[in-house]
XYZ file of C-alpha atoms in Angstrom:
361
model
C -102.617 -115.115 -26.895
C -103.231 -119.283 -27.705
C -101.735 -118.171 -31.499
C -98.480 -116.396 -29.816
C -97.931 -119.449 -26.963
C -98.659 -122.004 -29.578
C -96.316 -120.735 -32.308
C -93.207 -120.802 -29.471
C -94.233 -124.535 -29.157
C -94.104 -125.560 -32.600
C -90.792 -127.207 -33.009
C -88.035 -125.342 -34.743
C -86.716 -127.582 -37.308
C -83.012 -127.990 -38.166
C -81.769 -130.664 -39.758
C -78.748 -132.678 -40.771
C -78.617 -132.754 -44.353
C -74.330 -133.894 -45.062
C -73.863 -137.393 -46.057
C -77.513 -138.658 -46.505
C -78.215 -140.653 -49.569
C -81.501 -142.596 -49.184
C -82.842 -138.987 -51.219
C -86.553 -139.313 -52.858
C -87.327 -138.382 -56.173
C -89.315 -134.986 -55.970
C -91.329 -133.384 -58.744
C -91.770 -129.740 -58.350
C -94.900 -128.352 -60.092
C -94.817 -124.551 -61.093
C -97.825 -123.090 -62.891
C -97.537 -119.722 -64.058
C -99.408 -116.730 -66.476
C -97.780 -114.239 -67.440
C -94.967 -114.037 -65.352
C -91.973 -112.957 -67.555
C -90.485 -110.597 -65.276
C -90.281 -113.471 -62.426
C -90.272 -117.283 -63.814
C -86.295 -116.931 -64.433
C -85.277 -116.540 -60.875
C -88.139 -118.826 -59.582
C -86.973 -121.563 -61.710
C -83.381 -121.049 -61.292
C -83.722 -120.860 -58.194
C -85.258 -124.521 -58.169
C -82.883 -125.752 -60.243
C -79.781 -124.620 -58.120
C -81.389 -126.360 -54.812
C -78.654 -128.564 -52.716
C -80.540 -131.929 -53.917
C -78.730 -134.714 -56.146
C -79.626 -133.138 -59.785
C -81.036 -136.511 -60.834
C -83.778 -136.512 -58.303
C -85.554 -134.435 -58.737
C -87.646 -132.696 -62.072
C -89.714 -129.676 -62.690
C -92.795 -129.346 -64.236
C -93.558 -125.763 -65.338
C -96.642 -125.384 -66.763
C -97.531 -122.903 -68.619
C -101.568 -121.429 -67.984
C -102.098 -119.455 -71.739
C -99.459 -116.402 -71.238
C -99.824 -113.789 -73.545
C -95.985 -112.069 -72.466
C -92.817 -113.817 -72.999
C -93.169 -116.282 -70.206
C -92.903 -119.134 -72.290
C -89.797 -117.891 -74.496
C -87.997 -116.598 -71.215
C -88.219 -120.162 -69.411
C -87.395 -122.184 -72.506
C -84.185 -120.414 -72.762
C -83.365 -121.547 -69.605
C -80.360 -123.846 -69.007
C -81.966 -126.132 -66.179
C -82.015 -129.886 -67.455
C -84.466 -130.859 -65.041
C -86.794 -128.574 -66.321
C -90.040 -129.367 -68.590
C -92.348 -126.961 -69.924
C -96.182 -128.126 -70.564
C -99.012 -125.753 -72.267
C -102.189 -125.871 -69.981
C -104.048 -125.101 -73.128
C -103.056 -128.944 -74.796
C -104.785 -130.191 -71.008
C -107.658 -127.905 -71.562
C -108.912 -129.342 -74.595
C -110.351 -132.012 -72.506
C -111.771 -129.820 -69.611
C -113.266 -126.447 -72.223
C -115.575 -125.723 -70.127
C -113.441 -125.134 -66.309
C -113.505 -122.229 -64.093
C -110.245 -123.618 -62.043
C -107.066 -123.030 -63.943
C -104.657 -123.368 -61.496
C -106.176 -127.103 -60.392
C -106.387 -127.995 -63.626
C -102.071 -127.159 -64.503
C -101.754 -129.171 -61.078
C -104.149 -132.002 -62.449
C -101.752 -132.214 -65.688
C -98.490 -132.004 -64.049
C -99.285 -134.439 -61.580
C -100.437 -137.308 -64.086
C -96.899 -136.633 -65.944
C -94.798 -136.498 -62.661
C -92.449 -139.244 -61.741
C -92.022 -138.263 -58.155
C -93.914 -140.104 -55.801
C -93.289 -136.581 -53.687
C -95.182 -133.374 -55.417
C -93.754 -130.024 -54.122
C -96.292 -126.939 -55.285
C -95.135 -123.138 -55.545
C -95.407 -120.119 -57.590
C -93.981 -118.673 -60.427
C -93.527 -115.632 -58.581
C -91.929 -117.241 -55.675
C -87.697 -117.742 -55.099
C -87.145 -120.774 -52.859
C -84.058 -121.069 -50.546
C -80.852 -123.613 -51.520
C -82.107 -126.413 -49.097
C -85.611 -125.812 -49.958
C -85.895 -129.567 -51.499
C -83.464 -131.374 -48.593
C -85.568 -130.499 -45.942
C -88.536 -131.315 -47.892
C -87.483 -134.867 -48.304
C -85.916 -135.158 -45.100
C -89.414 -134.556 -43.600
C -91.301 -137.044 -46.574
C -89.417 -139.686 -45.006
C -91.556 -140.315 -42.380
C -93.864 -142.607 -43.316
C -96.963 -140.949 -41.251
C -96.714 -137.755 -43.267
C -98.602 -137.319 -46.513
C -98.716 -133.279 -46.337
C -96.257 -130.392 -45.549
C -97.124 -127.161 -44.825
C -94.410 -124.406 -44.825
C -94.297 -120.461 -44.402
C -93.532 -117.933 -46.968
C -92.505 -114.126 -46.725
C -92.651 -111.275 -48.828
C -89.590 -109.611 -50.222
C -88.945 -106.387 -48.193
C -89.629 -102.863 -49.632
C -90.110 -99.575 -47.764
C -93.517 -98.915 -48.437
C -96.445 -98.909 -46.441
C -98.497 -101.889 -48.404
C -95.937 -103.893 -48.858
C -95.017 -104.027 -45.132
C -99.055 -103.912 -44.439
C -98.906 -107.122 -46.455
C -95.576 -108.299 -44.677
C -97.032 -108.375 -41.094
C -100.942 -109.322 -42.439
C -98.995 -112.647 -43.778
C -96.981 -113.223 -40.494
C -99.842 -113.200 -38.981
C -101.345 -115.285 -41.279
C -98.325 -117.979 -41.126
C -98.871 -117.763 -36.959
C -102.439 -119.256 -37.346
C -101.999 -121.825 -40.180
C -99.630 -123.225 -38.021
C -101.348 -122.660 -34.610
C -104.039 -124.684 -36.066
C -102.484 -127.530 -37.854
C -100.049 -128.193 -34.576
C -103.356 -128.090 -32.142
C -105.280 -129.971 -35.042
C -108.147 -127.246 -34.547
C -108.172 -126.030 -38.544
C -106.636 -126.358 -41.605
C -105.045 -123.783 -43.645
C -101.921 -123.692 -46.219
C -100.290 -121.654 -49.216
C -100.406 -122.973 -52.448
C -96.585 -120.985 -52.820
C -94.833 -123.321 -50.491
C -96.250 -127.123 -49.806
C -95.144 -130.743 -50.668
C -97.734 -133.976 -50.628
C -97.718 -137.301 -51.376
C -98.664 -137.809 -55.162
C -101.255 -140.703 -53.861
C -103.459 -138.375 -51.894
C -104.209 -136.141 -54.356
C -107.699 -136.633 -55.789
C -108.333 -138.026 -58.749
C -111.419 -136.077 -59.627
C -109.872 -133.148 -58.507
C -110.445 -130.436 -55.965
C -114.450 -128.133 -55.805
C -113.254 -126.871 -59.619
C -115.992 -124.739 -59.722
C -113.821 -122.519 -57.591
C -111.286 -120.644 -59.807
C -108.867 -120.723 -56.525
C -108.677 -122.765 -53.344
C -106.032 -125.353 -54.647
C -104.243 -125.220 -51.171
C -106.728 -125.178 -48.975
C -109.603 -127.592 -50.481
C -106.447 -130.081 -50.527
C -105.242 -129.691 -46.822
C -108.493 -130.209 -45.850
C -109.353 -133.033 -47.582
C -105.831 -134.549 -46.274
C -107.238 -133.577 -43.017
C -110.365 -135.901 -43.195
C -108.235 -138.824 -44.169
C -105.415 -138.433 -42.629
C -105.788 -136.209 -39.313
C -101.951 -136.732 -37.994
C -100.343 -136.968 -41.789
C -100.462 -133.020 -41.781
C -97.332 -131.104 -40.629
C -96.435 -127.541 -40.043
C -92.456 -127.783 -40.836
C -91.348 -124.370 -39.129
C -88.115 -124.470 -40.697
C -85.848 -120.621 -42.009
C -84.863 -122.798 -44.647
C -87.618 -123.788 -45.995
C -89.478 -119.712 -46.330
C -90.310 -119.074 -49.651
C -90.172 -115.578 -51.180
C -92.744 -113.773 -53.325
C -93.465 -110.593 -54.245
C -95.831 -108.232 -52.497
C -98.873 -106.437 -54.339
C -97.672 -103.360 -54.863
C -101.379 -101.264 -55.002
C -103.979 -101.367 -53.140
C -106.036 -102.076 -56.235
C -104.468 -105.162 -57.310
C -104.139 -106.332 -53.271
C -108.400 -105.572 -53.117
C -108.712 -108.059 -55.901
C -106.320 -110.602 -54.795
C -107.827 -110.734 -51.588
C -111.476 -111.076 -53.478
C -109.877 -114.079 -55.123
C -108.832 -115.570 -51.965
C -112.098 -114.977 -49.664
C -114.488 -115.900 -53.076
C -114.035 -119.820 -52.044
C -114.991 -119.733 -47.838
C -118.121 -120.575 -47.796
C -117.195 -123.699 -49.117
C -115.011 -125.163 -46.506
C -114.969 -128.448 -45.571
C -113.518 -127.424 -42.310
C -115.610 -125.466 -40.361
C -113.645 -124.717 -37.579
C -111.703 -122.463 -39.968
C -114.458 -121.016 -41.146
C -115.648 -120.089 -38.116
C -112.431 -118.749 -36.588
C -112.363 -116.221 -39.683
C -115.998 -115.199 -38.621
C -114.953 -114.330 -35.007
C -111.767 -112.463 -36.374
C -113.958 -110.246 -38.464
C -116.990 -110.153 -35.577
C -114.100 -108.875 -33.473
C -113.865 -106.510 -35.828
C -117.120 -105.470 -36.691
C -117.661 -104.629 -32.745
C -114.769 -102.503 -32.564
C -115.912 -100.446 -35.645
C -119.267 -100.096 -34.154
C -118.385 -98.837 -30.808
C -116.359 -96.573 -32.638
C -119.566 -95.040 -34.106
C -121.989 -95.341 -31.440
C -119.313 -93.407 -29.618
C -119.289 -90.616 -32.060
C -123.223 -90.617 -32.433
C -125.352 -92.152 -28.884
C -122.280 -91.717 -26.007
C -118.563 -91.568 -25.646
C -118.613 -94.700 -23.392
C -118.773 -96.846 -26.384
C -115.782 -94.568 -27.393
C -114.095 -95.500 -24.492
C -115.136 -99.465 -24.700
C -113.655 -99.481 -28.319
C -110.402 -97.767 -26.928
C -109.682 -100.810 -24.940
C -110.825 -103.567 -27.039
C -108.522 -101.768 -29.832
C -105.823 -100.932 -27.640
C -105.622 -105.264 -25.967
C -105.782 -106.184 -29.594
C -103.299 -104.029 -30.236
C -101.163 -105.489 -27.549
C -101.540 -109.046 -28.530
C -100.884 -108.613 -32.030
C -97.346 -106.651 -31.171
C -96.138 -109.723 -29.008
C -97.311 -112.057 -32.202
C -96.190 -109.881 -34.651
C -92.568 -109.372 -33.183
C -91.783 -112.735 -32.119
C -92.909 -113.761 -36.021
C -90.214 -110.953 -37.229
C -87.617 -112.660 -35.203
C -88.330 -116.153 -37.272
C -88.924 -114.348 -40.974
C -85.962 -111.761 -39.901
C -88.509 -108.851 -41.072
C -87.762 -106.916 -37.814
C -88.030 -103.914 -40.267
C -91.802 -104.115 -40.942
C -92.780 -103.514 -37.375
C -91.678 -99.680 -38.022
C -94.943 -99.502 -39.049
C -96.694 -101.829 -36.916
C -98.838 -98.529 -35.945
C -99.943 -97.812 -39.219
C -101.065 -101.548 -40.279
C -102.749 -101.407 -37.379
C -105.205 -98.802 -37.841
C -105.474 -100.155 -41.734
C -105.991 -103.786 -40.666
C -109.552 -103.361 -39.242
C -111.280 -101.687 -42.280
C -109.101 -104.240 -43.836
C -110.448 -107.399 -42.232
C -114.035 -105.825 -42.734
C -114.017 -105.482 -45.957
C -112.706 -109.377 -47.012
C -115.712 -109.950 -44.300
C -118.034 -108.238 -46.739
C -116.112 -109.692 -50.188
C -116.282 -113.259 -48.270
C -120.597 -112.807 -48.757
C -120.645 -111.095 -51.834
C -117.652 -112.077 -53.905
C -119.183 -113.749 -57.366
C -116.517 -112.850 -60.199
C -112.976 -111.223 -59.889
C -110.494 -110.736 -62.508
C -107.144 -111.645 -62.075
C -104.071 -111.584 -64.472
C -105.893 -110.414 -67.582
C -108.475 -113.111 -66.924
C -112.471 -112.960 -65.137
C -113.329 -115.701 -63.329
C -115.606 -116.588 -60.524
């Protein structure tokens, strides 16, 4: 209910962007692997954002593809574009488990933006992506954006499971950055100041967590230089997992880092979402095996959560115009407990995953 109010609360962003011209310069950091069937439309469309052509640059950089990434992007007729090779950065790091932190690491020491914008290479980013971006830098207090992204819409089942799991997701990163209660973000869609970033880097004995080890380490040193900017122009578009196989270990990769929050407020709020769960689940069973009251108690509890999560879930449509995933609201909602339970259990046993071709830990 305090996720639903809260998100109605956050302000809705809209900006005038004609006629400005104090513009920032903005470097836009991209690191990909294997990504030839998406890093032409993600870095086109970069390069065909609504922002003075000479102010911006982007950095792609390019973490030891073994497909035609490489040959695809350099192709590519996008002058602001530059295109680095992890592996001549990773020469002086052989031994690292973080990839990802280490492109960002590299592009960052070569950017000439004092503004760093991070997404993915499997992400398409809206025309006024960057003008809104800068047009929220320019307040002096903020040294962090946080913004929303969306999956592109297909009719089946896990990709609009995934659709309404990331709404949700969305409502509570910005729920608690607004009420400064946690700290979450999305390495696909944020913006920082270059000074903040750490010099030593960010826990790279984590393979992911590039996003979230950096908003909360913003969070410590600046607790009112993060913002949520709940803008439609700013959503960012990537592509949904489209097995369950591949969703399983994406998930792994994301829960494998948790225990190591800095911010344990988050951490904790995931542990009563999946306790919420857990109870649930186990009334189911006791109802089946001791006495149908417990049945009837995890009837309820399903059916209020149930409730709750529809009056989230469709007011979150309304802003990502994804009205069409709550078709099978029903559905996702009998998947999303097992689903919750079982990143509960990867969150305390996750060690090693593999993820594009690659194992790490």
């Amino acid at each position: 209910m305090r996720v639903w109010t809260s998100w109605d609360r956050i302000h809705h962003s809209h900006f005038k962007l004609r006629n400005r011209k104090d513009h920032q310069f903005i470097s836009i950091i991209v690191i990909g692997r294997n990504e030839q069937d998406s890093i032409q439309n993600c870095l086109q469309s970069i390069g065909k954002n609504n922002y003075p052509y000479n102010k911006f640059e982007i950095l792609f950089v390019d973490d030891h593809s073994e497909d035609n990434t490489v040959a695809i992007a350099s192709n590519l007729d996008i002058p602001q574009l530059s295109i680095l090779n992890l592996s001549d950065f990773c020469k002086l790091k052989p031994s690292t488990n973080s990839y990802k932190k280490l492109g960002i690491q590299y592009a960052i020491s070569l950017a000439k933006g004092d503004i760093i914008v991070c997404t993915d290479a499997d992400c398409v980013v809206p025309e006024n992506w960057l003008a809104y971006i800068d047009y929220s830098m320019q307040q002096a207090l903020i040294k962090m954006l946080v913004m929303p992204i969306t999956f592109t819409q297909e009719k089946s089942i896990i990709n609009r499971f995934q659709s309404l799991d990331m709404m949700a997701t969305i409502a509570f990163t910005g729920y608690g950055i607004q009420n400064k209660e946690f700290y979450s973000a999305n390495g696909a869609n944020m913006a920082f100041r270059k000074s903040i970033y750490p010099r030593n880097g960010l826990q790279e004995e984590y393979a992911s967590g590039d996003d979230i080890f950096l908003v909360q380490h913003v969070s410590v040193a600046y607790p009112d230089g993060i913002k949520f900017l709940k803008a439609s122009s700013v959503i960012v578009q990537t592509k949904a997992e489209r097995s369950w196989t591949s969703l399983y270990m994406q998930r792994k990769r994301w829960v494998s880092k948790s225990k190591s929050y800095s911010d344990n407020k988050l951490y904790k709020t995931q542990v009563f979402i999946f306790a919420f769960n857990l109870v649930i689940m186990m009334n189911l069973l006791l109802g089946v095996t001791i006495h149908s009251l417990f049945f009837l108690i995890a009837l309820f509890q399903f059916f209020i959560k149930g409730i709750m999560d529809y009056l989230l879930l469709s007011n979150m449509s309304i802003f990502f115009n994804q009205g069409r995933s709550l078709k099978l609201y029903l559905i996702s909602l009998l998947l999303f407990t097992p689903f919750i339970l079982l990143l509960g259990i990867l969150a305390l046993s996750s060690k090693s995953f593999e993820w594009k071709g690659r194992r790490v830990r």
